[in-house]
Amino acid sequence: MANQTTDSRDALYLIQCITIPLSTAIILANLLIIIGIVCNQRLHNTTNYFFLSLLVADLLTGVALPYIPKMSLERELDFHTCLLVHIFPNFLFLSFLFNLVMVHYERYLCIIYPLHYKHFWAHRFFPLALLAVWLPPLLYASLPAFGWNNRKAIAIGNITNCSHNEMLEGAGGDCSTNRTWGKECSYKDVFPHAFIYLEVYGLLTPAICSIVFMTVRVLWIAREQLRDICKLHRAVQRDHPSEQEHRLNIRYVRCVVAVSLTFLVCWVPYIIYMHVSIIALSQDEKDKDPSTYIILSCTGIGSMAIIPAILGLGNRQYTEPVMNVCGKLRDRCRESKDTEDLTL
């Protein structure tokens, strides 16, 4: 029992060391971009409203990030509190992923169909689109609270094991000391295997595949348009590639490199974590040293939560108001310092 308590404390300490810096960076970056969008009247349009919804979801995910890896640990909680500490972070993460898909879908339509973009439902029925990225995650994440959980199955299993041990040991066991009454909380009590498989292969995997497809499709169309522009330049000038053509090629290469690095840094760790979790779930083995799982979960979810910050900080329009305020404060500090120097 003492070893389990020590392992639990070590696991909690490891989770705090990894998630608190990530959570702080995610929260500050999202607040910076949110302030930039709210303060700039030119950014008040449908596209940025979708992105603002994503930032809010990402901000909440950053707040819940330290609690997500704790789902793999057993804690002494009553069942209703256990439901809350598992359902709420799962809802925030699913809503973040749905918002991320919607942002990519909206920008995909804007690039693929620039002349007909305003006629699509995502633009015409903006409140309905926002409802579609917040309500389904809430409904799905709340299914364990409506009865789709493992509480009865685990309680029956504990009673059976306890009765079997009493028969073997001569009625000397005490069932009140084990998990029959649900005094300990674990994800196994809340999420059945079917629920986890459906979430991974029915929601997460299609969402990731759709984001990858839309990103690759946009890059492919940009490449085709770049080739057409280069052909027009060569048809007019009829000589070596121009300087403008060279700049366009370099810009496209930079875009491809940025997308590839974002995928490697942000998506690959989460995909690895997701597959490791499914393998561990299928084997149904309790890991004696959960450090590897904790590191994978913290880095996987944390790295994916950085994606909106990367998209926002890469756009000068989002950071311009905050940078202007920082510039004014810096100028005032310099003026006050110069005044003090003159006074001395």
Tab-separated table of C-alpha atoms in Angstrom:
chain	number	residue	atom	x	y	z
A	1	MET	CA	0.000	0.000	0.000
A	2	ALA	CA	2.863	2.354	0.812
A	3	ASN	CA	4.509	1.579	-2.511
A	4	GLN	CA	1.293	2.427	-4.344
A	5	THR	CA	1.062	5.757	-2.494
A	6	THR	CA	4.669	6.584	-3.339
A	7	ASP	CA	4.151	5.670	-7.003
A	8	SER	CA	1.030	7.822	-7.124
A	9	ARG	CA	2.890	10.787	-5.658
A	10	ASP	CA	5.743	10.350	-8.128
A	11	ALA	CA	3.253	10.164	-11.000
A	12	LEU	CA	1.464	13.327	-9.844
A	13	TYR	CA	4.783	15.149	-9.502
A	14	LEU	CA	5.797	14.083	-13.024
A	15	ILE	CA	2.439	15.242	-14.411
A	16	GLN	CA	2.796	18.646	-12.757
A	17	CYS	CA	6.366	19.099	-14.006
A	18	ILE	CA	5.330	18.455	-17.609
A	19	THR	CA	1.834	19.912	-17.846
A	20	ILE	CA	2.129	23.150	-15.833
A	21	PRO	CA	4.686	24.792	-18.208
A	22	LEU	CA	2.740	23.570	-21.255
A	23	SER	CA	-0.578	24.699	-19.794
A	24	THR	CA	0.823	28.132	-18.887
A	25	ALA	CA	2.261	28.644	-22.384
A	26	ILE	CA	-0.999	27.562	-24.057
A	27	ILE	CA	-3.145	29.829	-21.853
A	28	LEU	CA	-0.924	32.908	-22.311
A	29	ALA	CA	-0.616	32.417	-26.085
A	30	ASN	CA	-4.378	32.035	-26.511
A	31	LEU	CA	-5.099	35.060	-24.332
A	32	LEU	CA	-2.665	37.104	-26.421
A	33	ILE	CA	-4.381	36.141	-29.688
A	34	ILE	CA	-7.899	36.529	-28.262
A	35	ILE	CA	-7.097	40.065	-27.122
A	36	GLY	CA	-5.661	40.810	-30.577
A	37	ILE	CA	-8.851	39.666	-32.336
A	38	VAL	CA	-11.234	41.383	-29.924
A	39	CYS	CA	-9.369	44.705	-30.057
A	40	ASN	CA	-9.088	44.814	-33.866
A	41	GLN	CA	-12.396	45.742	-35.502
A	42	ARG	CA	-11.127	44.640	-38.920
A	43	LEU	CA	-10.949	41.058	-37.687
A	44	HIS	CA	-14.604	40.864	-36.684
A	45	ASN	CA	-15.831	38.514	-39.407
A	46	THR	CA	-17.042	34.923	-39.721
A	47	THR	CA	-13.600	33.439	-40.386
A	48	ASN	CA	-12.102	34.982	-37.269
A	49	TYR	CA	-15.163	34.127	-35.192
A	50	PHE	CA	-14.526	30.460	-35.963
A	51	PHE	CA	-10.895	30.926	-35.021
A	52	LEU	CA	-11.928	32.754	-31.841
A	53	SER	CA	-14.114	29.774	-30.894
A	54	LEU	CA	-11.102	27.515	-31.457
A	55	LEU	CA	-8.960	29.740	-29.237
A	56	VAL	CA	-11.536	29.584	-26.445
A	57	ALA	CA	-11.668	25.789	-26.733
A	58	ASP	CA	-7.878	25.632	-26.753
A	59	LEU	CA	-7.696	27.922	-23.719
A	60	LEU	CA	-10.047	25.633	-21.803
A	61	THR	CA	-8.033	22.611	-22.945
A	62	GLY	CA	-4.912	24.291	-21.585
A	63	VAL	CA	-6.676	24.778	-18.250
A	64	ALA	CA	-7.739	21.101	-18.200
A	65	LEU	CA	-4.383	19.785	-19.471
A	66	PRO	CA	-2.961	18.969	-15.994
A	67	TYR	CA	-6.060	16.874	-15.225
A	68	ILE	CA	-6.126	14.767	-18.404
A	69	PRO	CA	-3.112	12.514	-17.590
A	70	LYS	CA	-4.537	11.964	-14.094
A	71	MET	CA	-7.315	9.889	-15.663
A	72	SER	CA	-4.901	6.960	-15.817
A	73	LEU	CA	-4.358	7.085	-12.042
A	74	GLU	CA	-6.618	5.641	-9.362
A	75	ARG	CA	-7.924	8.234	-6.898
A	76	GLU	CA	-10.258	8.025	-3.919
A	77	LEU	CA	-13.386	9.791	-5.171
A	78	ASP	CA	-17.092	9.069	-5.072
A	79	PHE	CA	-18.609	7.973	-8.348
A	80	HIS	CA	-20.328	11.267	-9.210
A	81	THR	CA	-17.117	13.227	-8.712
A	82	CYS	CA	-15.301	10.547	-10.691
A	83	LEU	CA	-17.710	11.076	-13.574
A	84	LEU	CA	-17.133	14.835	-13.478
A	85	VAL	CA	-13.314	14.696	-13.448
A	86	HIS	CA	-13.378	12.358	-16.469
A	87	ILE	CA	-16.267	13.730	-18.518
A	88	PHE	CA	-15.395	17.432	-18.350
A	89	PRO	CA	-11.769	17.181	-19.640
A	90	ASN	CA	-12.909	14.748	-22.324
A	91	PHE	CA	-15.603	17.204	-23.432
A	92	LEU	CA	-13.097	20.069	-23.611
A	93	PHE	CA	-10.676	18.015	-25.670
A	94	LEU	CA	-13.375	16.825	-28.092
A	95	SER	CA	-14.736	20.361	-28.510
A	96	PHE	CA	-11.196	21.586	-29.213
A	97	LEU	CA	-10.774	18.937	-31.910
A	98	PHE	CA	-14.183	19.707	-33.453
A	99	ASN	CA	-13.349	23.429	-33.518
A	100	LEU	CA	-10.010	22.654	-35.153
A	101	VAL	CA	-11.748	20.653	-37.885
A	102	MET	CA	-14.275	23.457	-38.421
A	103	VAL	CA	-11.526	26.087	-38.776
A	104	HIS	CA	-9.705	23.953	-41.360
A	105	TYR	CA	-12.991	23.237	-43.166
A	106	GLU	CA	-13.975	26.908	-43.274
A	107	ARG	CA	-10.591	27.969	-44.638
A	108	TYR	CA	-10.622	25.040	-47.052
A	109	LEU	CA	-13.932	26.262	-48.514
A	110	CYS	CA	-12.607	29.826	-48.654
A	111	ILE	CA	-9.558	28.732	-50.686
A	112	ILE	CA	-11.165	26.071	-52.890
A	113	TYR	CA	-14.362	28.018	-53.635
A	114	PRO	CA	-13.495	31.715	-53.147
A	115	LEU	CA	-16.399	33.009	-55.261
A	116	HIS	CA	-19.077	30.787	-53.699
A	117	TYR	CA	-17.789	30.737	-50.135
A	118	LYS	CA	-20.479	33.027	-48.746
A	119	HIS	CA	-23.192	30.666	-49.989
A	120	PHE	CA	-22.037	27.683	-47.945
A	121	TRP	CA	-23.859	26.764	-44.751
A	122	ALA	CA	-20.831	27.382	-42.521
A	123	HIS	CA	-20.899	31.067	-43.484
A	124	ARG	CA	-24.658	31.588	-43.803
A	125	PHE	CA	-25.623	29.759	-40.594
A	126	PHE	CA	-22.756	30.734	-38.336
A	127	PRO	CA	-24.568	30.075	-34.992
A	128	LEU	CA	-25.583	26.617	-36.205
A	129	ALA	CA	-21.979	25.857	-37.168
A	130	LEU	CA	-20.779	26.916	-33.709
A	131	LEU	CA	-23.454	24.746	-32.129
A	132	ALA	CA	-22.227	21.825	-34.231
A	133	VAL	CA	-18.715	22.040	-32.752
A	134	TRP	CA	-19.788	22.378	-29.109
A	135	LEU	CA	-22.999	20.386	-28.636
A	136	PRO	CA	-22.023	16.950	-30.126
A	137	PRO	CA	-18.832	16.729	-27.998
A	138	LEU	CA	-20.867	17.573	-24.900
A	139	LEU	CA	-23.498	14.946	-25.709
A	140	TYR	CA	-20.965	12.227	-26.470
A	141	ALA	CA	-18.754	12.989	-23.473
A	142	SER	CA	-21.832	12.906	-21.207
A	143	LEU	CA	-22.899	9.389	-22.248
A	144	PRO	CA	-21.188	7.767	-19.208
A	145	ALA	CA	-23.284	10.014	-16.966
A	146	PHE	CA	-26.440	8.649	-18.628
A	147	GLY	CA	-25.543	5.035	-17.887
A	148	TRP	CA	-22.887	3.977	-20.401
A	149	ASN	CA	-20.186	3.208	-17.847
A	150	ASN	CA	-18.507	0.263	-16.155
A	151	ARG	CA	-19.718	0.865	-12.609
A	152	LYS	CA	-22.086	-2.114	-12.432
A	153	ALA	CA	-19.765	-4.499	-14.245
A	154	ILE	CA	-16.812	-3.675	-11.992
A	155	ALA	CA	-18.966	-3.847	-8.840
A	156	ILE	CA	-20.285	-7.281	-9.829
A	157	GLY	CA	-16.746	-8.443	-10.594
A	158	ASN	CA	-15.491	-7.207	-7.240
A	159	ILE	CA	-18.314	-8.930	-5.360
A	160	THR	CA	-17.626	-12.174	-7.225
A	161	ASN	CA	-13.897	-12.014	-6.506
A	162	CYS	CA	-14.527	-11.141	-2.862
A	163	SER	CA	-16.952	-14.027	-2.412
A	164	HIS	CA	-14.506	-16.381	-4.072
A	165	ASN	CA	-11.692	-15.225	-1.762
A	166	GLU	CA	-13.936	-15.646	1.294
A	167	MET	CA	-14.732	-19.200	0.288
A	168	LEU	CA	-11.043	-19.987	-0.120
A	169	GLU	CA	-9.890	-18.214	3.052
A	170	GLY	CA	-12.750	-19.254	5.305
A	171	ALA	CA	-14.906	-16.096	5.413
A	172	GLY	CA	-12.012	-14.115	6.767
A	173	GLY	CA	-12.067	-11.474	4.022
A	174	ASP	CA	-13.674	-8.124	4.280
A	175	CYS	CA	-15.315	-6.875	1.103
A	176	SER	CA	-15.700	-3.392	2.485
A	177	THR	CA	-11.975	-2.784	2.060
A	178	ASN	CA	-11.849	-3.288	-1.663
A	179	ARG	CA	-13.445	-1.478	-4.607
A	180	THR	CA	-16.930	-2.989	-4.324
A	181	TRP	CA	-18.413	0.309	-3.173
A	182	GLY	CA	-16.620	2.438	-5.770
A	183	LYS	CA	-14.448	4.376	-3.329
A	184	GLU	CA	-11.620	4.534	-5.869
A	185	CYS	CA	-11.875	6.359	-9.187
A	186	SER	CA	-10.336	5.257	-12.473
A	187	TYR	CA	-11.087	5.719	-16.155
A	188	LYS	CA	-12.020	2.013	-16.249
A	189	ASP	CA	-15.033	2.798	-14.053
A	190	VAL	CA	-16.244	5.597	-16.322
A	191	PHE	CA	-15.337	4.636	-19.894
A	192	PRO	CA	-16.191	1.175	-21.265
A	193	HIS	CA	-13.898	-0.239	-23.920
A	194	ALA	CA	-16.572	0.240	-26.587
A	195	PHE	CA	-16.842	3.934	-25.666
A	196	ILE	CA	-13.078	4.412	-26.011
A	197	TYR	CA	-12.871	2.523	-29.309
A	198	LEU	CA	-15.785	4.533	-30.715
A	199	GLU	CA	-14.190	7.812	-29.657
A	200	VAL	CA	-10.786	6.930	-31.122
A	201	TYR	CA	-11.889	5.320	-34.396
A	202	GLY	CA	-15.236	7.066	-34.840
A	203	LEU	CA	-14.330	10.635	-33.845
A	204	LEU	CA	-10.607	11.265	-33.397
A	205	THR	CA	-9.211	9.315	-36.349
A	206	PRO	CA	-11.709	10.702	-38.936
A	207	ALA	CA	-11.113	14.234	-37.598
A	208	ILE	CA	-7.332	13.924	-37.946
A	209	CYS	CA	-7.635	12.361	-41.405
A	210	SER	CA	-9.969	15.144	-42.570
A	211	ILE	CA	-7.542	17.836	-41.351
A	212	VAL	CA	-4.643	16.126	-43.135
A	213	PHE	CA	-6.697	15.743	-46.331
A	214	MET	CA	-7.779	19.397	-46.396
A	215	THR	CA	-4.238	20.612	-45.705
A	216	VAL	CA	-2.716	18.441	-48.452
A	217	ARG	CA	-5.483	19.455	-50.878
A	218	VAL	CA	-4.844	23.167	-50.259
A	219	LEU	CA	-1.083	22.724	-50.766
A	220	TRP	CA	-1.697	20.791	-53.984
A	221	ILE	CA	-3.966	23.519	-55.380
A	222	ALA	CA	-1.447	26.177	-54.373
A	223	ARG	CA	1.228	24.235	-56.245
A	224	GLU	CA	-0.917	24.066	-59.380
A	225	GLN	CA	-1.633	27.791	-59.237
A	226	LEU	CA	2.072	28.476	-58.760
A	227	ARG	CA	2.862	26.470	-61.900
A	228	ASP	CA	0.282	28.456	-63.889
A	229	ILE	CA	1.811	31.729	-62.689
A	230	CYS	CA	5.289	30.523	-63.657
A	231	LYS	CA	4.053	29.547	-67.127
A	232	LEU	CA	2.564	33.013	-67.625
A	233	HIS	CA	5.825	34.672	-66.553
A	234	ARG	CA	7.851	32.559	-68.963
A	235	ALA	CA	5.377	33.094	-71.784
A	236	VAL	CA	5.699	36.862	-71.392
A	237	GLN	CA	9.425	37.150	-70.741
A	238	ARG	CA	10.661	34.059	-72.629
A	239	ASP	CA	13.899	33.816	-70.716
A	240	HIS	CA	15.146	32.449	-67.432
A	241	PRO	CA	12.853	32.379	-64.395
A	242	SER	CA	12.225	35.862	-63.023
A	243	GLU	CA	13.007	37.055	-59.533
A	244	GLN	CA	9.318	37.116	-58.633
A	245	GLU	CA	8.931	33.504	-59.744
A	246	HIS	CA	11.886	32.557	-57.579
A	247	ARG	CA	10.327	34.300	-54.562
A	248	LEU	CA	7.037	32.482	-55.101
A	249	ASN	CA	8.819	29.127	-55.201
A	250	ILE	CA	10.727	29.916	-52.019
A	251	ARG	CA	7.539	31.015	-50.306
A	252	TYR	CA	5.786	27.793	-51.295
A	253	VAL	CA	8.710	25.697	-50.068
A	254	ARG	CA	8.642	27.531	-46.740
A	255	CYS	CA	4.926	26.853	-46.456
A	256	VAL	CA	5.418	23.134	-47.114
A	257	VAL	CA	8.265	22.975	-44.609
A	258	ALA	CA	6.177	24.799	-41.979
A	259	VAL	CA	3.230	22.439	-42.472
A	260	SER	CA	5.499	19.380	-42.339
A	261	LEU	CA	7.218	20.560	-39.155
A	262	THR	CA	3.863	21.358	-37.565
A	263	PHE	CA	2.641	17.865	-38.370
A	264	LEU	CA	5.801	16.235	-37.010
A	265	VAL	CA	5.933	18.331	-33.837
A	266	CYS	CA	2.223	18.599	-33.036
A	267	TRP	CA	0.411	15.635	-34.576
A	268	VAL	CA	2.915	12.768	-34.500
A	269	PRO	CA	3.299	12.751	-30.667
A	270	TYR	CA	-0.478	12.612	-30.247
A	271	ILE	CA	-0.866	9.845	-32.848
A	272	ILE	CA	1.823	7.825	-31.043
A	273	TYR	CA	0.093	8.398	-27.705
A	274	MET	CA	-3.262	7.374	-29.139
A	275	HIS	CA	-1.913	4.083	-30.548
A	276	VAL	CA	-0.007	3.274	-27.350
A	277	SER	CA	-3.206	3.840	-25.356
A	278	ILE	CA	-5.211	1.543	-27.618
A	279	ILE	CA	-2.553	-1.177	-27.413
A	280	ALA	CA	-2.474	-0.940	-23.609
A	281	LEU	CA	-6.273	-1.031	-23.512
A	282	SER	CA	-6.462	-4.108	-25.761
A	283	GLN	CA	-3.879	-5.942	-23.628
A	284	ASP	CA	-5.750	-4.876	-20.479
A	285	GLU	CA	-2.587	-4.842	-18.402
A	286	LYS	CA	-1.838	-2.494	-15.542
A	287	ASP	CA	1.464	-0.801	-16.136
A	288	LYS	CA	3.647	-0.986	-13.033
A	289	ASP	CA	5.643	2.063	-14.134
A	290	PRO	CA	3.228	4.598	-15.691
A	291	SER	CA	5.962	7.165	-16.403
A	292	THR	CA	6.098	6.350	-20.126
A	293	TYR	CA	2.334	6.630	-20.497
A	294	ILE	CA	2.251	9.910	-18.550
A	295	ILE	CA	5.015	11.442	-20.683
A	296	LEU	CA	3.302	10.354	-23.906
A	297	SER	CA	-0.093	11.664	-22.815
A	298	CYS	CA	1.257	15.025	-21.597
A	299	THR	CA	3.423	15.671	-24.649
A	300	GLY	CA	0.856	14.275	-27.108
A	301	ILE	CA	-2.118	16.322	-25.940
A	302	GLY	CA	0.016	19.348	-25.102
A	303	SER	CA	1.709	19.416	-28.498
A	304	MET	CA	-1.624	19.212	-30.315
A	305	ALA	CA	-3.014	22.037	-28.170
A	306	ILE	CA	-0.189	24.279	-29.402
A	307	ILE	CA	-1.531	24.215	-32.997
A	308	PRO	CA	-3.953	27.190	-32.608
A	309	ALA	CA	-1.191	29.218	-30.962
A	310	ILE	CA	1.105	28.497	-33.914
A	311	LEU	CA	-1.618	29.487	-36.380
A	312	GLY	CA	-2.432	32.662	-34.453
A	313	LEU	CA	1.055	33.878	-33.657
A	314	GLY	CA	2.033	33.390	-37.287
A	315	ASN	CA	-0.542	36.009	-38.324
A	316	ARG	CA	0.570	39.594	-37.635
A	317	GLN	CA	-3.018	40.855	-37.639
A	318	TYR	CA	-3.764	38.859	-34.492
A	319	THR	CA	-0.719	40.046	-32.569
A	320	GLU	CA	-0.614	43.645	-33.874
A	321	PRO	CA	-2.785	45.270	-31.135
A	322	VAL	CA	-0.833	43.646	-28.311
A	323	MET	CA	2.488	44.483	-29.960
A	324	ASN	CA	1.384	48.107	-30.334
A	325	VAL	CA	0.499	48.272	-26.638
A	326	CYS	CA	3.856	46.747	-25.719
A	327	GLY	CA	5.607	49.261	-27.980
A	328	LYS	CA	3.823	52.188	-26.322
A	329	LEU	CA	4.723	50.892	-22.868
A	330	ARG	CA	8.335	50.484	-23.948
A	331	ASP	CA	8.427	54.049	-25.311
A	332	ARG	CA	6.948	55.423	-22.097
A	333	CYS	CA	9.522	53.559	-20.030
A	334	ARG	CA	12.286	55.018	-22.175
A	335	GLU	CA	10.840	58.527	-21.880
A	336	SER	CA	10.559	58.256	-18.105
A	337	LYS	CA	14.114	56.934	-17.892
A	338	ASP	CA	15.422	59.782	-20.056
A	339	THR	CA	13.561	62.288	-17.878
A	340	GLU	CA	15.124	60.839	-14.733
A	341	ASP	CA	18.581	61.012	-16.321
A	342	LEU	CA	18.069	64.672	-17.251
A	343	THR	CA	16.863	65.446	-13.725
A	344	LEU	CA	19.937	63.847	-12.218
